[in-house]
PDB file of C-alpha atoms in Angstrom:
ATOM      1  CA  MET A 239      -7.322  -3.847  46.799  1.00 48.00           C
ATOM      2  CA  MET A 240     -10.177  -3.700  44.284  1.00 47.00           C
ATOM      3  CA  LEU A 241      -9.660   0.058  43.800  1.00 46.00           C
ATOM      4  CA  PHE A 242      -5.974  -0.539  43.021  1.00 43.00           C
ATOM      5  CA  ARG A 243      -6.811  -3.159  40.358  1.00 49.00           C
ATOM      6  CA  SER A 244      -9.354  -0.848  38.714  1.00 49.00           C
ATOM      7  CA  SER A 245      -6.879   2.044  38.669  1.00 52.00           C
ATOM      8  CA  ALA A 246      -4.165  -0.172  37.209  1.00 47.00           C
ATOM      9  CA  ALA A 247      -6.536  -1.419  34.495  1.00 45.00           C
ATOM     10  CA  ILE A 248      -7.573   2.112  33.576  1.00 49.00           C
ATOM     11  CA  CYS A 249      -3.952   3.268  33.528  1.00 44.00           C
ATOM     12  CA  GLY A 250      -2.984   0.350  31.269  1.00 46.00           C
ATOM     13  CA  ALA A 251      -5.862   1.099  28.899  1.00 42.00           C
ATOM     14  CA  LEU A 252      -4.850   4.771  28.686  1.00 41.00           C
ATOM     15  CA  ILE A 253      -1.241   3.856  27.904  1.00 45.00           C
ATOM     16  CA  ALA A 254      -2.361   1.439  25.178  1.00 41.00           C
ATOM     17  CA  LEU A 255      -4.586   4.145  23.680  1.00 38.00           C
ATOM     18  CA  ALA A 256      -1.773   6.707  23.746  1.00 39.00           C
ATOM     19  CA  VAL A 257       0.617   4.307  22.011  1.00 35.00           C
ATOM     20  CA  SER A 258      -1.904   3.403  19.277  1.00 38.00           C
ATOM     21  CA  VAL A 259      -2.659   7.094  18.618  1.00 35.00           C
ATOM     22  CA  ALA A 260       1.068   7.866  18.369  1.00 37.00           C
ATOM     23  CA  VAL A 261       1.566   5.025  15.875  1.00 36.00           C
ATOM     24  CA  ALA A 262      -1.427   6.145  13.794  1.00 39.00           C
ATOM     25  CA  ARG A 263      -0.195   9.741  13.726  1.00 39.00           C
ATOM     26  CA  GLY A 264       3.259   8.606  12.648  1.00 40.00           C
ATOM     27  CA  GLU A 265       1.777   6.750   9.696  1.00 44.00           C
ATOM     28  CA  THR A 266      -0.407   9.598   8.496  1.00 42.00           C
ATOM     29  CA  ARG A 267       2.405  12.138   8.792  1.00 43.00           C
ATOM     30  CA  GLY A 268       4.658  10.049   6.617  1.00 44.00           C
ATOM     31  CA  VAL A 269       8.068   8.691   7.317  1.00 41.00           C
ATOM     32  CA  HIS A 270       9.724  10.023   4.202  1.00 45.00           C
ATOM     33  CA  SER A 271      10.852  13.468   3.175  1.00 47.00           C
ATOM     34  CA  SER A 272       9.986  15.098  -0.117  1.00 48.00           C
ATOM     35  CA  ALA A 273      13.433  13.944  -1.315  1.00 49.00           C
ATOM     36  CA  VAL A 274      11.718  10.668  -2.270  1.00 54.00           C
ATOM     37  CA  VAL A 275      10.279  12.472  -5.258  1.00 52.00           C
ATOM     38  CA  ASN A 276      13.835  12.977  -6.544  1.00 50.00           C
ATOM     39  CA  ALA A 277      14.437   9.200  -6.520  1.00 53.00           C
ATOM     40  CA  ALA A 278      11.440   8.598  -8.772  1.00 56.00           C
ATOM     41  CA  SER A 279      12.446   8.060 -12.371  1.00 55.00           C
ATOM     42  CA  GLY A 280      11.095  10.405 -14.996  1.00 60.00           C
ATOM     43  CA  ASP A 281       9.193   7.527 -16.582  1.00 83.00           C
ATOM     44  CA  ALA A 282       5.931   8.070 -14.739  1.00 87.00           C
ATOM     45  CA  VAL A 283       2.738   6.440 -15.956  1.00 89.00           C
ATOM     46  CA  VAL A 284      -0.606   8.195 -15.555  1.00 93.00           C
ATOM     47  CA  GLY A 285      -3.934   6.422 -15.560  1.00 93.00           C
ATOM     48  CA  ARG A 286      -6.676   5.041 -13.369  1.00 93.00           C
ATOM     49  CA  ALA A 287      -6.386   2.983 -10.188  1.00 94.00           C
ATOM     50  CA  SER A 288      -8.751   0.561  -8.524  1.00 91.00           C
ATOM     51  CA  MET A 289      -8.595  -1.895  -5.638  1.00 89.00           C
ATOM     52  CA  TYR A 290      -8.192  -5.638  -5.687  1.00 82.00           C
ATOM     53  CA  ASN A 291      -8.720  -8.232  -3.011  1.00 74.00           C
ATOM     54  CA  PRO A 292      -8.229 -11.826  -4.141  1.00 69.00           C
ATOM     55  CA  PHE A 293      -9.633 -13.368  -0.947  1.00 65.00           C
ATOM     56  CA  LYS A 294     -12.377 -15.820  -1.739  1.00 56.00           C
ATOM     57  CA  PRO A 295     -14.300 -18.147   0.570  1.00 51.00           C
ATOM     58  CA  GLY A 296     -12.433 -21.419   0.975  1.00 47.00           C
ATOM     59  CA  LYS A 297      -9.064 -20.020  -0.096  1.00 48.00           C
ATOM     60  CA  GLU A 298      -5.919 -20.862   1.828  1.00 49.00           C
ATOM     61  CA  GLU A 299      -5.058 -18.990   5.022  1.00 48.00           C
ATOM     62  CA  GLY A 300      -3.161 -15.758   4.413  1.00 51.00           C
ATOM     63  CA  GLY A 301      -4.490 -15.220   0.906  1.00 58.00           C
ATOM     64  CA  PRO A 302      -3.129 -16.307  -2.435  1.00 70.00           C
ATOM     65  CA  SER A 303       0.421 -15.721  -3.585  1.00 78.00           C
ATOM     66  CA  THR A 304       1.308 -12.615  -5.577  1.00 82.00           C
ATOM     67  CA  ALA A 305       3.547 -12.611  -8.664  1.00 81.00           C
ATOM     68  CA  SER A 306       6.563 -12.031  -6.408  1.00 82.00           C
ATOM     69  CA  GLY A 307       5.704 -15.117  -4.340  1.00 83.00           C
ATOM     70  CA  GLU A 308       4.575 -13.135  -1.287  1.00 83.00           C
ATOM     71  CA  ARG A 309       1.137 -13.716   0.178  1.00 82.00           C
ATOM     72  CA  TYR A 310      -1.464 -11.052  -0.580  1.00 83.00           C
ATOM     73  CA  ASP A 311      -1.791  -8.887   2.543  1.00 85.00           C
ATOM     74  CA  PRO A 312      -4.509  -6.207   2.665  1.00 85.00           C
ATOM     75  CA  SER A 313      -2.775  -4.431   5.568  1.00 89.00           C
ATOM     76  CA  VAL A 314       0.545  -3.485   3.918  1.00 92.00           C
ATOM     77  CA  TRP A 315       1.308  -0.745   1.372  1.00 95.00           C
ATOM     78  CA  ALA A 316       1.259  -2.772  -1.861  1.00 92.00           C
ATOM     79  CA  ALA A 317      -0.135  -2.835  -5.382  1.00 92.00           C
ATOM     80  CA  ALA A 318      -0.374  -4.819  -8.592  1.00 89.00           C
ATOM     81  CA  ILE A 319       0.842  -3.147 -11.758  1.00 89.00           C
ATOM     82  CA  LYS A 320      -0.672  -3.758 -15.194  1.00 89.00           C
ATOM     83  CA  THR A 321       1.025  -6.762 -16.831  1.00 86.00           C
ATOM     84  CA  SER A 322       2.227  -4.724 -19.829  1.00 86.00           C
ATOM     85  CA  LEU A 323       4.100  -2.423 -17.380  1.00 84.00           C
ATOM     86  CA  ARG A 324       5.906  -5.306 -15.644  1.00 78.00           C
ATOM     87  CA  ARG A 325       9.309  -4.561 -17.183  1.00 80.00           C
ATOM     88  CA  LYS A 326       9.074  -0.831 -16.441  1.00 79.00           C
ATOM     89  CA  PHE A 327       8.532  -1.652 -12.758  1.00 76.00           C
ATOM     90  CA  GLY A 328      11.463  -4.003 -12.289  1.00 72.00           C
ATOM     91  CA  GLY A 329      10.197  -7.237 -13.725  1.00 66.00           C
ATOM     92  CA  VAL A 330       7.970  -8.334 -10.797  1.00 70.00           C
ATOM     93  CA  GLN A 331       8.514 -12.076 -10.845  1.00 65.00           C
ATOM     94  CA  PHE A 332       8.412 -15.020  -8.490  1.00 65.00           C
ATOM     95  CA  GLY A 333      11.293 -15.128  -6.027  1.00 61.00           C
ATOM     96  CA  VAL A 334      12.663 -11.704  -6.990  1.00 66.00           C
ATOM     97  CA  ARG A 335      12.678  -8.845  -4.467  1.00 70.00           C
ATOM     98  CA  PRO A 336       9.629  -6.614  -5.134  1.00 73.00           C
ATOM     99  CA  LYS A 337      10.217  -3.154  -6.562  1.00 86.00           C
ATOM    100  CA  TYR A 338       8.770   0.103  -5.289  1.00 90.00           C
ATOM    101  CA  ALA A 339       6.880   3.017  -6.799  1.00 92.00           C
ATOM    102  CA  LEU A 340       5.828   6.498  -5.806  1.00 95.00           C
ATOM    103  CA  VAL A 341       2.080   6.910  -6.312  1.00 95.00           C
ATOM    104  CA  GLU A 342       0.510  10.371  -6.451  1.00 95.00           C
ATOM    105  CA  ALA A 343      -3.240  11.073  -6.542  1.00 94.00           C
ATOM    106  CA  VAL A 344      -5.839  13.376  -4.990  1.00 92.00           C
ATOM    107  CA  GLY A 345      -3.105  15.520  -3.429  1.00 92.00           C
ATOM    108  CA  LYS A 346      -1.470  12.597  -1.604  1.00 94.00           C
ATOM    109  CA  LYS A 347       1.734  10.611  -2.141  1.00 95.00           C
ATOM    110  CA  VAL A 348       2.627   7.123  -0.974  1.00 96.00           C
ATOM    111  CA  ILE A 349       5.393   4.610  -1.603  1.00 95.00           C
ATOM    112  CA  VAL A 350       4.027   1.168  -2.450  1.00 94.00           C
ATOM    113  CA  LYS A 351       5.629  -2.207  -2.953  1.00 91.00           C
ATOM    114  CA  ILE A 352       4.861  -3.536  -6.438  1.00 89.00           C
ATOM    115  CA  ASN A 353       4.574  -7.241  -5.675  1.00 86.00           C
ATOM    116  CA  ASP A 354       1.983  -8.355  -8.202  1.00 85.00           C
ATOM    117  CA  VAL A 355       0.908  -7.936 -11.824  1.00 85.00           C
ATOM    118  CA  GLY A 356      -2.373  -8.513 -13.543  1.00 82.00           C
ATOM    119  CA  PRO A 357      -4.466  -7.988 -16.623  1.00 82.00           C
ATOM    120  CA  LEU A 358      -6.290  -4.945 -15.274  1.00 83.00           C
ATOM    121  CA  ARG A 359      -9.431  -3.469 -16.796  1.00 84.00           C
ATOM    122  CA  PRO A 360      -8.938  -1.085 -19.752  1.00 86.00           C
ATOM    123  CA  GLY A 361      -7.592   2.323 -18.720  1.00 86.00           C
ATOM    124  CA  ARG A 362      -6.337   1.093 -15.357  1.00 90.00           C
ATOM    125  CA  ILE A 363      -2.613   0.992 -14.693  1.00 92.00           C
ATOM    126  CA  ILE A 364      -2.495  -0.122 -11.073  1.00 92.00           C
ATOM    127  CA  ASP A 365      -4.622  -1.999  -8.551  1.00 91.00           C
ATOM    128  CA  PHE A 366      -4.097  -1.121  -4.899  1.00 92.00           C
ATOM    129  CA  ASN A 367      -4.562  -3.477  -2.002  1.00 90.00           C
ATOM    130  CA  GLU A 368      -7.059  -2.329   0.629  1.00 90.00           C
ATOM    131  CA  ARG A 369      -4.706  -0.294   2.828  1.00 93.00           C
ATOM    132  CA  THR A 370      -3.304   1.673  -0.102  1.00 94.00           C
ATOM    133  CA  MET A 371      -6.755   2.344  -1.552  1.00 93.00           C
ATOM    134  CA  ARG A 372      -8.010   3.570   1.839  1.00 93.00           C
ATOM    135  CA  HIS A 373      -5.151   6.106   1.876  1.00 94.00           C
ATOM    136  CA  PHE A 374      -6.564   7.710  -1.275  1.00 94.00           C
ATOM    137  CA  ASP A 375     -10.251   6.855  -0.713  1.00 93.00           C
ATOM    138  CA  PRO A 376     -10.908   6.290   3.029  1.00 92.00           C
ATOM    139  CA  SER A 377     -14.554   5.262   2.555  1.00 88.00           C
ATOM    140  CA  LEU A 378     -13.827   3.037  -0.477  1.00 85.00           C
ATOM    141  CA  GLU A 379     -16.828   4.665  -2.165  1.00 87.00           C
ATOM    142  CA  ARG A 380     -15.085   5.876  -5.338  1.00 84.00           C
ATOM    143  CA  GLY A 381     -14.043   2.469  -6.597  1.00 85.00           C
ATOM    144  CA  VAL A 382     -11.759   4.034  -9.222  1.00 92.00           C
ATOM    145  CA  ILE A 383      -9.346   6.938  -8.860  1.00 93.00           C
ATOM    146  CA  ASP A 384      -8.550   8.992 -11.965  1.00 94.00           C
ATOM    147  CA  ASP A 385      -5.279  10.759 -12.822  1.00 94.00           C
ATOM    148  CA  VAL A 386      -3.024   8.540 -10.720  1.00 94.00           C
ATOM    149  CA  LYS A 387       0.681   9.088 -11.384  1.00 95.00           C
ATOM    150  CA  VAL A 388       2.917   6.068 -10.746  1.00 93.00           C
ATOM    151  CA  SER A 389       6.708   6.493 -10.874  1.00 93.00           C
ATOM    152  CA  PRO A 390       9.163   3.592 -10.459  1.00 90.00           C
ATOM    153  CA  LEU A 391      11.666   4.157  -7.635  1.00 90.00           C
ATOM    154  CA  ALA A 392      15.326   3.322  -8.098  1.00 84.00           C
ATOM    155  CA  GLY A 393      16.731   0.846  -5.592  1.00 80.00           C
ATOM    156  CA  ASP A 394      15.314  -2.046  -3.598  1.00 78.00           C
ATOM    157  CA  TYR A 395      15.182  -0.840  -0.015  1.00 81.00           C
ATOM    158  CA  TRP A 396      12.322   1.607   0.357  1.00 89.00           C
ATOM    159  CA  THR A 397       9.984   1.757   3.315  1.00 91.00           C
ATOM    160  CA  PRO A 398       6.420   1.774   1.995  1.00 94.00           C
ATOM    161  CA  GLY A 399       4.008   4.340   3.403  1.00 94.00           C
ATOM    162  CA  PRO A 400       2.851   7.957   3.072  1.00 94.00           C
ATOM    163  CA  VAL A 401       5.275  10.605   1.870  1.00 93.00           C
ATOM    164  CA  SER A 402       5.070  13.960   3.622  1.00 82.00           C
TER     165      SER A 402
END
C-alpha cells in the first residue's frame, strides 16, 4: 500500500512538471506570428526603457491602480508609456480599455498592454513591469535598455506576450 502511494505521488509530480515545462515553452516560443509586425503602425517611437514597480510597504493588496484603472500586476505583459506619448498610444485613461504595442529590443519582440502612463526620466519612453523587463533582461542587471522601438498596435484585442 505504501509503495502504491509513493508511486502515485511521484507520477503526479512528474505530470505537474511536464505541464509546467510545456506552458513555459509555449510562452517563450511566442503565440503570435510575424504578421503582428504588419499591424503595428508606422509611427514607432525609439528610446530607452526601464522597469517600474510601484509596490511599497504598507500599500493596498494587489498593488496600486494604473492609469487605466487596472491594478499593477508584475506578472502580466504590461508597460507604462511616457505621459507625452499618451495620445499616440490610444489615450490610456481610467475606465478605457488598454491599448497594445509591439516592443522590439535586443533582438526580441513582445506585445505589451499599455495600461499606465507616467513622467518617466529624460530619454526614457516606456517603463516595463517586471515580467516584460525580464523578457529583455532576464537578470534585471541592465536597469535600462537602449534602442527600444515601440509601435502602437491597431485594435483592442491583442494577446500580450512574445512574438515569434
